[in-house]
Short mmCIF file of N, CA, C and O and ligand atoms in Angstrom, two decimals:
data_model
loop_
_atom_site.label_atom_id
_atom_site.label_comp_id
_atom_site.label_asym_id
_atom_site.label_seq_id
_atom_site.Cartn_x
_atom_site.Cartn_y
_atom_site.Cartn_z
N MET N 1071 -8.00 -37.21 9.15
CA MET N 1071 -7.92 -35.94 8.42
C MET N 1071 -7.40 -34.84 9.34
O MET N 1071 -8.17 -34.19 10.04
N ARG N 1072 -6.13 -34.64 9.34
CA ARG N 1072 -5.57 -33.59 10.22
C ARG N 1072 -5.23 -32.34 9.43
O ARG N 1072 -4.89 -31.33 10.00
N ILE N 1073 -5.32 -32.48 8.13
CA ILE N 1073 -4.83 -31.36 7.33
C ILE N 1073 -5.81 -30.18 7.37
O ILE N 1073 -5.40 -29.03 7.38
N LEU N 1074 -7.12 -30.48 7.48
CA LEU N 1074 -8.09 -29.38 7.45
C LEU N 1074 -7.94 -28.44 8.64
O LEU N 1074 -7.89 -27.22 8.44
N PRO N 1075 -7.86 -28.96 9.86
CA PRO N 1075 -7.64 -28.02 10.99
C PRO N 1075 -6.36 -27.21 10.81
O PRO N 1075 -6.31 -26.02 11.14
N ALA N 1076 -5.33 -27.82 10.25
CA ALA N 1076 -4.07 -27.10 10.05
C ALA N 1076 -4.27 -25.94 9.08
O ALA N 1076 -3.76 -24.84 9.29
N ILE N 1077 -5.04 -26.19 8.03
CA ILE N 1077 -5.29 -25.11 7.07
C ILE N 1077 -6.11 -24.00 7.73
O ILE N 1077 -5.83 -22.81 7.56
N GLY N 1078 -7.09 -24.40 8.54
CA GLY N 1078 -7.90 -23.41 9.26
C GLY N 1078 -7.03 -22.54 10.15
O GLY N 1078 -7.17 -21.32 10.17
N LEU N 1079 -6.11 -23.17 10.84
CA LEU N 1079 -5.21 -22.44 11.73
C LEU N 1079 -4.33 -21.48 10.93
O LEU N 1079 -4.14 -20.33 11.30
N ALA N 1080 -3.84 -21.96 9.79
CA ALA N 1080 -2.99 -21.11 8.95
C ALA N 1080 -3.76 -19.86 8.52
O ALA N 1080 -3.23 -18.75 8.56
N PHE N 1081 -5.02 -20.04 8.13
CA PHE N 1081 -5.82 -18.88 7.72
C PHE N 1081 -6.07 -17.94 8.89
O PHE N 1081 -6.02 -16.72 8.74
N ALA N 1082 -6.32 -18.52 10.06
CA ALA N 1082 -6.56 -17.69 11.24
C ALA N 1082 -5.32 -16.86 11.56
O ALA N 1082 -5.42 -15.66 11.84
N LEU N 1083 -4.15 -17.47 11.47
CA LEU N 1083 -2.91 -16.74 11.76
C LEU N 1083 -2.67 -15.67 10.70
O LEU N 1083 -2.25 -14.56 11.00
N TYR N 1084 -2.97 -16.01 9.45
CA TYR N 1084 -2.80 -15.05 8.37
C TYR N 1084 -3.70 -13.84 8.62
O TYR N 1084 -3.27 -12.70 8.53
N GLY N 1085 -4.96 -14.12 8.98
CA GLY N 1085 -5.90 -13.03 9.26
C GLY N 1085 -5.40 -12.15 10.39
O GLY N 1085 -5.45 -10.93 10.31
N ALA N 1086 -4.89 -12.77 11.43
CA ALA N 1086 -4.38 -12.01 12.58
C ALA N 1086 -3.20 -11.13 12.17
O ALA N 1086 -3.09 -9.99 12.59
N SER N 1087 -2.34 -11.67 11.30
CA SER N 1087 -1.17 -10.88 10.90
C SER N 1087 -1.60 -9.72 10.01
O SER N 1087 -1.05 -8.63 10.09
N GLN N 1088 -2.63 -9.94 9.18
CA GLN N 1088 -3.13 -8.84 8.35
C GLN N 1088 -3.69 -7.73 9.22
O GLN N 1088 -3.48 -6.56 8.97
N LEU N 1089 -4.40 -8.13 10.27
CA LEU N 1089 -4.99 -7.16 11.18
C LEU N 1089 -3.88 -6.37 11.88
O LEU N 1089 -3.95 -5.16 12.00
N ALA N 1090 -2.85 -7.07 12.31
CA ALA N 1090 -1.74 -6.40 12.99
C ALA N 1090 -1.10 -5.37 12.06
O ALA N 1090 -0.78 -4.26 12.47
N LEU N 1091 -0.97 -5.73 10.78
CA LEU N 1091 -0.38 -4.80 9.82
C LEU N 1091 -1.26 -3.58 9.66
O LEU N 1091 -0.78 -2.45 9.60
N ALA N 1092 -2.58 -3.80 9.60
CA ALA N 1092 -3.49 -2.68 9.41
C ALA N 1092 -3.39 -1.73 10.60
O ALA N 1092 -3.43 -0.51 10.43
N GLN N 1093 -3.21 -2.30 11.78
CA GLN N 1093 -3.13 -1.46 12.96
C GLN N 1093 -1.78 -0.74 13.04
O GLN N 1093 -1.65 0.27 13.71
N GLN N 1094 -0.81 -1.31 12.38
CA GLN N 1094 0.53 -0.74 12.41
C GLN N 1094 0.54 0.61 11.70
O GLN N 1094 1.38 1.43 11.95
N GLY N 1095 -0.41 0.81 10.81
CA GLY N 1095 -0.55 2.11 10.18
C GLY N 1095 0.02 2.19 8.79
O GLY N 1095 0.05 1.21 8.07
N LEU N 1096 0.49 3.38 8.46
CA LEU N 1096 0.76 3.70 7.07
C LEU N 1096 2.19 3.36 6.66
O LEU N 1096 3.07 3.19 7.49
N ILE N 1097 2.39 3.30 5.35
CA ILE N 1097 3.68 2.95 4.76
C ILE N 1097 4.43 4.26 4.46
O ILE N 1097 3.83 5.22 3.97
N ASP N 1098 5.72 4.27 4.72
CA ASP N 1098 6.53 5.44 4.39
C ASP N 1098 6.94 5.38 2.92
O ASP N 1098 7.26 4.32 2.40
N GLY N 1099 6.95 6.54 2.29
CA GLY N 1099 7.38 6.58 0.90
C GLY N 1099 7.78 7.97 0.49
O GLY N 1099 7.68 8.92 1.27
N GLN N 1100 8.26 8.07 -0.75
CA GLN N 1100 8.58 9.38 -1.32
C GLN N 1100 8.03 9.44 -2.73
O GLN N 1100 8.26 8.51 -3.53
N VAL N 1101 7.33 10.50 -3.02
CA VAL N 1101 6.74 10.67 -4.35
C VAL N 1101 7.85 10.94 -5.35
O VAL N 1101 8.70 11.81 -5.12
N THR N 1102 7.87 10.22 -6.46
CA THR N 1102 8.84 10.55 -7.51
C THR N 1102 8.15 11.15 -8.73
O THR N 1102 8.78 11.85 -9.50
N LYS N 1103 6.83 10.88 -8.87
CA LYS N 1103 6.12 11.46 -10.02
C LYS N 1103 4.63 11.46 -9.74
O LYS N 1103 4.10 10.52 -9.15
N VAL N 1104 3.95 12.52 -10.15
CA VAL N 1104 2.50 12.59 -10.04
C VAL N 1104 1.95 12.77 -11.45
O VAL N 1104 2.41 13.63 -12.20
N ASP N 1105 0.98 11.93 -11.82
CA ASP N 1105 0.40 12.01 -13.16
C ASP N 1105 -1.13 12.11 -13.04
O ASP N 1105 -1.83 11.11 -13.13
N PRO N 1106 -1.64 13.35 -12.82
CA PRO N 1106 -3.08 13.51 -12.60
C PRO N 1106 -3.92 13.05 -13.79
O PRO N 1106 -5.01 12.50 -13.60
N SER N 1107 -3.43 13.24 -15.02
CA SER N 1107 -4.26 12.89 -16.18
C SER N 1107 -4.51 11.39 -16.24
O SER N 1107 -5.55 10.94 -16.72
N ALA N 1108 -3.55 10.60 -15.75
CA ALA N 1108 -3.72 9.14 -15.74
C ALA N 1108 -4.19 8.63 -14.38
O ALA N 1108 -4.39 7.44 -14.20
N ALA N 1109 -4.36 9.57 -13.42
CA ALA N 1109 -4.72 9.19 -12.04
C ALA N 1109 -3.72 8.17 -11.48
O ALA N 1109 -4.10 7.14 -10.91
N LYS N 1110 -2.43 8.49 -11.66
CA LYS N 1110 -1.37 7.59 -11.18
C LYS N 1110 -0.35 8.39 -10.39
O LYS N 1110 -0.13 9.58 -10.63
N ILE N 1111 0.28 7.69 -9.49
CA ILE N 1111 1.37 8.29 -8.72
C ILE N 1111 2.51 7.28 -8.64
O ILE N 1111 2.27 6.07 -8.52
N THR N 1112 3.74 7.76 -8.76
CA THR N 1112 4.90 6.89 -8.63
C THR N 1112 5.51 7.15 -7.27
O THR N 1112 5.76 8.31 -6.90
N ILE N 1113 5.71 6.10 -6.51
CA ILE N 1113 6.19 6.21 -5.14
C ILE N 1113 7.37 5.26 -4.93
O ILE N 1113 7.32 4.10 -5.32
N LYS N 1114 8.43 5.81 -4.32
CA LYS N 1114 9.54 4.99 -3.86
C LYS N 1114 9.19 4.56 -2.44
O LYS N 1114 8.97 5.41 -1.58
N HIS N 1115 9.08 3.27 -2.22
CA HIS N 1115 8.58 2.81 -0.93
C HIS N 1115 9.40 1.65 -0.38
O HIS N 1115 10.10 0.96 -1.13
N GLY N 1116 9.26 1.43 0.91
CA GLY N 1116 9.88 0.30 1.57
C GLY N 1116 9.05 -0.96 1.38
O GLY N 1116 8.08 -0.95 0.64
N PRO N 1117 9.43 -2.05 2.05
CA PRO N 1117 8.69 -3.30 1.93
C PRO N 1117 7.21 -3.14 2.32
O PRO N 1117 6.90 -2.40 3.24
N ILE N 1118 6.32 -3.81 1.57
CA ILE N 1118 4.89 -3.85 1.91
C ILE N 1118 4.48 -5.32 1.94
O ILE N 1118 3.98 -5.86 0.96
N PRO N 1119 4.71 -5.97 3.09
CA PRO N 1119 4.46 -7.42 3.14
C PRO N 1119 3.04 -7.81 2.76
O PRO N 1119 2.83 -8.83 2.12
N LYS N 1120 2.06 -6.98 3.11
CA LYS N 1120 0.68 -7.37 2.83
C LYS N 1120 0.39 -7.39 1.34
O LYS N 1120 -0.60 -7.98 0.91
N LEU N 1121 1.21 -6.72 0.54
CA LEU N 1121 1.05 -6.75 -0.92
C LEU N 1121 2.14 -7.59 -1.57
O LEU N 1121 2.41 -7.46 -2.77
N ASP N 1122 2.76 -8.44 -0.77
CA ASP N 1122 3.80 -9.36 -1.26
C ASP N 1122 5.01 -8.64 -1.83
O ASP N 1122 5.68 -9.14 -2.73
N MET N 1123 5.26 -7.41 -1.33
CA MET N 1123 6.48 -6.71 -1.74
C MET N 1123 7.44 -6.79 -0.56
O MET N 1123 7.30 -6.06 0.42
N ASP N 1124 8.37 -7.72 -0.67
CA ASP N 1124 9.27 -7.96 0.46
C ASP N 1124 10.47 -7.03 0.46
O ASP N 1124 11.22 -6.97 1.43
N VAL N 1125 10.64 -6.31 -0.63
CA VAL N 1125 11.73 -5.34 -0.70
C VAL N 1125 11.17 -3.99 -1.16
O VAL N 1125 10.09 -3.93 -1.76
N GLY N 1126 11.89 -2.94 -0.87
CA GLY N 1126 11.48 -1.64 -1.33
C GLY N 1126 11.66 -1.50 -2.83
O GLY N 1126 12.43 -2.24 -3.45
N MET N 1127 10.95 -0.56 -3.42
CA MET N 1127 11.05 -0.34 -4.87
C MET N 1127 10.41 1.00 -5.22
O MET N 1127 9.78 1.63 -4.38
N THR N 1128 10.58 1.39 -6.47
CA THR N 1128 9.86 2.55 -6.98
C THR N 1128 8.85 2.05 -7.98
O THR N 1128 9.20 1.31 -8.90
N MET N 1129 7.60 2.38 -7.77
CA MET N 1129 6.56 1.84 -8.65
C MET N 1129 5.38 2.79 -8.77
O MET N 1129 5.20 3.70 -7.99
N ASN N 1130 4.58 2.48 -9.79
CA ASN N 1130 3.40 3.20 -10.16
C ASN N 1130 2.18 2.66 -9.40
O ASN N 1130 2.00 1.46 -9.36
N PHE N 1131 1.39 3.54 -8.84
CA PHE N 1131 0.14 3.12 -8.20
C PHE N 1131 -1.02 3.85 -8.84
O PHE N 1131 -0.91 5.02 -9.19
N ALA N 1132 -2.17 3.17 -8.93
CA ALA N 1132 -3.43 3.87 -9.17
C ALA N 1132 -3.81 4.57 -7.87
O ALA N 1132 -3.26 4.27 -6.81
N VAL N 1133 -4.76 5.49 -7.92
CA VAL N 1133 -5.26 6.12 -6.70
C VAL N 1133 -6.77 5.94 -6.63
O VAL N 1133 -7.46 5.94 -7.66
N SER N 1134 -7.27 5.79 -5.41
CA SER N 1134 -8.72 5.57 -5.25
C SER N 1134 -9.48 6.87 -5.52
O SER N 1134 -10.63 6.83 -5.91
N ASP N 1135 -8.81 8.01 -5.33
CA ASP N 1135 -9.46 9.30 -5.57
C ASP N 1135 -8.44 10.26 -6.19
O ASP N 1135 -7.45 10.61 -5.54
N PRO N 1136 -8.66 10.69 -7.44
CA PRO N 1136 -7.68 11.57 -8.12
C PRO N 1136 -7.38 12.85 -7.35
O PRO N 1136 -6.32 13.44 -7.54
N LYS N 1137 -8.30 13.27 -6.47
CA LYS N 1137 -8.08 14.50 -5.68
C LYS N 1137 -6.86 14.36 -4.78
O LYS N 1137 -6.23 15.36 -4.42
N MET N 1138 -6.52 13.12 -4.41
CA MET N 1138 -5.32 12.88 -3.61
C MET N 1138 -4.08 13.49 -4.27
O MET N 1138 -3.16 13.92 -3.59
N LEU N 1139 -4.09 13.47 -5.60
CA LEU N 1139 -2.88 13.87 -6.33
C LEU N 1139 -2.66 15.37 -6.29
O LEU N 1139 -1.60 15.85 -6.66
N THR N 1140 -3.66 16.13 -5.84
CA THR N 1140 -3.48 17.58 -5.76
C THR N 1140 -2.77 17.97 -4.47
O THR N 1140 -2.38 19.13 -4.32
N THR N 1141 -2.61 17.02 -3.55
CA THR N 1141 -2.05 17.37 -2.24
C THR N 1141 -0.54 17.12 -2.15
O THR N 1141 0.07 17.49 -1.16
N VAL N 1142 0.02 16.43 -3.16
CA VAL N 1142 1.45 16.11 -3.09
C VAL N 1142 2.12 16.39 -4.43
O VAL N 1142 1.46 16.50 -5.46
N LYS N 1143 3.45 16.50 -4.38
CA LYS N 1143 4.22 16.70 -5.60
C LYS N 1143 5.49 15.86 -5.52
O LYS N 1143 5.85 15.35 -4.44
N ALA N 1144 6.18 15.73 -6.66
CA ALA N 1144 7.42 14.95 -6.70
C ALA N 1144 8.38 15.47 -5.64
O ALA N 1144 8.53 16.68 -5.46
N GLY N 1145 9.00 14.56 -4.92
CA GLY N 1145 9.96 14.92 -3.89
C GLY N 1145 9.38 14.88 -2.49
O GLY N 1145 10.12 14.79 -1.51
N ASP N 1146 8.05 14.96 -2.38
CA ASP N 1146 7.41 14.95 -1.06
C ASP N 1146 7.58 13.59 -0.37
O ASP N 1146 7.42 12.55 -1.01
N ARG N 1147 7.88 13.65 0.91
CA ARG N 1147 7.85 12.42 1.72
C ARG N 1147 6.42 12.22 2.20
O ARG N 1147 5.78 13.17 2.65
N ILE N 1148 5.95 11.01 2.09
CA ILE N 1148 4.54 10.73 2.39
C ILE N 1148 4.39 9.50 3.27
O ILE N 1148 5.33 8.71 3.42
N LYS N 1149 3.21 9.40 3.83
CA LYS N 1149 2.75 8.15 4.44
C LYS N 1149 1.50 7.75 3.67
O LYS N 1149 0.66 8.60 3.36
N PHE N 1150 1.41 6.46 3.35
CA PHE N 1150 0.27 6.05 2.53
C PHE N 1150 -0.14 4.62 2.86
O PHE N 1150 0.58 3.89 3.55
N ASP N 1151 -1.33 4.29 2.36
CA ASP N 1151 -1.78 2.90 2.45
C ASP N 1151 -2.19 2.49 1.05
O ASP N 1151 -2.62 3.33 0.25
N ALA N 1152 -2.04 1.22 0.75
CA ALA N 1152 -2.41 0.71 -0.57
C ALA N 1152 -3.06 -0.65 -0.42
O ALA N 1152 -2.74 -1.41 0.50
N GLU N 1153 -3.98 -0.92 -1.33
CA GLU N 1153 -4.70 -2.19 -1.33
C GLU N 1153 -4.80 -2.65 -2.78
O GLU N 1153 -4.68 -1.86 -3.69
N ARG N 1154 -5.09 -3.94 -2.92
CA ARG N 1154 -5.39 -4.46 -4.24
C ARG N 1154 -6.87 -4.22 -4.51
O ARG N 1154 -7.72 -4.73 -3.80
N VAL N 1155 -7.18 -3.38 -5.50
CA VAL N 1155 -8.57 -3.08 -5.85
C VAL N 1155 -8.79 -3.52 -7.29
O VAL N 1155 -8.13 -3.00 -8.20
N ASN N 1156 -9.68 -4.47 -7.50
CA ASN N 1156 -9.92 -5.03 -8.84
C ASN N 1156 -8.62 -5.45 -9.51
O ASN N 1156 -8.41 -5.19 -10.70
N GLY N 1157 -7.74 -6.06 -8.73
CA GLY N 1157 -6.49 -6.57 -9.28
C GLY N 1157 -5.42 -5.52 -9.49
O GLY N 1157 -4.32 -5.83 -9.92
N GLN N 1158 -5.75 -4.26 -9.17
CA GLN N 1158 -4.79 -3.18 -9.38
C GLN N 1158 -4.36 -2.63 -8.03
O GLN N 1158 -5.21 -2.36 -7.17
N ILE N 1159 -3.07 -2.47 -7.84
CA ILE N 1159 -2.60 -1.95 -6.57
C ILE N 1159 -2.86 -0.45 -6.53
O ILE N 1159 -2.41 0.29 -7.40
N THR N 1160 -3.64 -0.06 -5.54
CA THR N 1160 -4.23 1.28 -5.50
C THR N 1160 -3.94 1.95 -4.17
O THR N 1160 -4.11 1.34 -3.12
N VAL N 1161 -3.51 3.21 -4.24
CA VAL N 1161 -3.32 3.99 -3.02
C VAL N 1161 -4.70 4.38 -2.48
O VAL N 1161 -5.51 4.98 -3.20
N THR N 1162 -4.96 4.02 -1.24
CA THR N 1162 -6.26 4.30 -0.65
C THR N 1162 -6.20 5.43 0.38
O THR N 1162 -7.22 6.02 0.72
N ARG N 1163 -5.00 5.69 0.90
CA ARG N 1163 -4.82 6.81 1.82
C ARG N 1163 -3.48 7.44 1.50
O ARG N 1163 -2.54 6.74 1.14
N LEU N 1164 -3.40 8.74 1.66
CA LEU N 1164 -2.17 9.44 1.31
C LEU N 1164 -2.07 10.72 2.14
O LEU N 1164 -3.01 11.50 2.17
N GLN N 1165 -0.96 10.89 2.81
CA GLN N 1165 -0.75 12.15 3.53
C GLN N 1165 0.73 12.49 3.53
O GLN N 1165 1.59 11.61 3.43
N LYS N 1166 1.03 13.77 3.62
CA LYS N 1166 2.42 14.19 3.69
C LYS N 1166 3.00 13.85 5.05
O LYS N 1166 2.32 13.97 6.07
N SER N 1167 4.26 13.41 5.06
CA SER N 1167 4.96 13.24 6.33
C SER N 1167 5.33 14.60 6.87
O SER N 1167 5.54 15.54 6.11
N ARG N 1168 5.41 14.69 8.17
CA ARG N 1168 5.86 15.96 8.72
C ARG N 1168 6.89 15.69 9.79
O ARG N 1168 7.11 14.59 10.19
CU1 LIG L 2696 6.01 -1.79 -4.82
#
C-alpha cells in the first residue's frame, strides 16, 4: 500500500501552499459596484488560486460584515481577502489601496 503515504504527502504540500498564500497577503482588485442593501460587492480581480480562480474576472462577492461596504465605492482600487463561507465566496478583509 504505497498510495496512502502519497495522499498524505499531497495533503501536506497542499496545506503548505495554502499557508504560503495566506502569508502572501491580500488580493488586488477594483470595485465596480457596491450594493449595501444586498450586502454584496462586485470586484474586478486577478487570479485567486486558493479559490480555484485561475484567471482574473469581475464577480459578485458576499461580505462578512456589511460595514465594509461603507468604506469603498465603485472605481476604488482595493486589496482584499476572500474565503468560502458556507459555500458562498465571501470578502473577509477589505481595504483601499494607496
Ligand atoms: Cu472571481
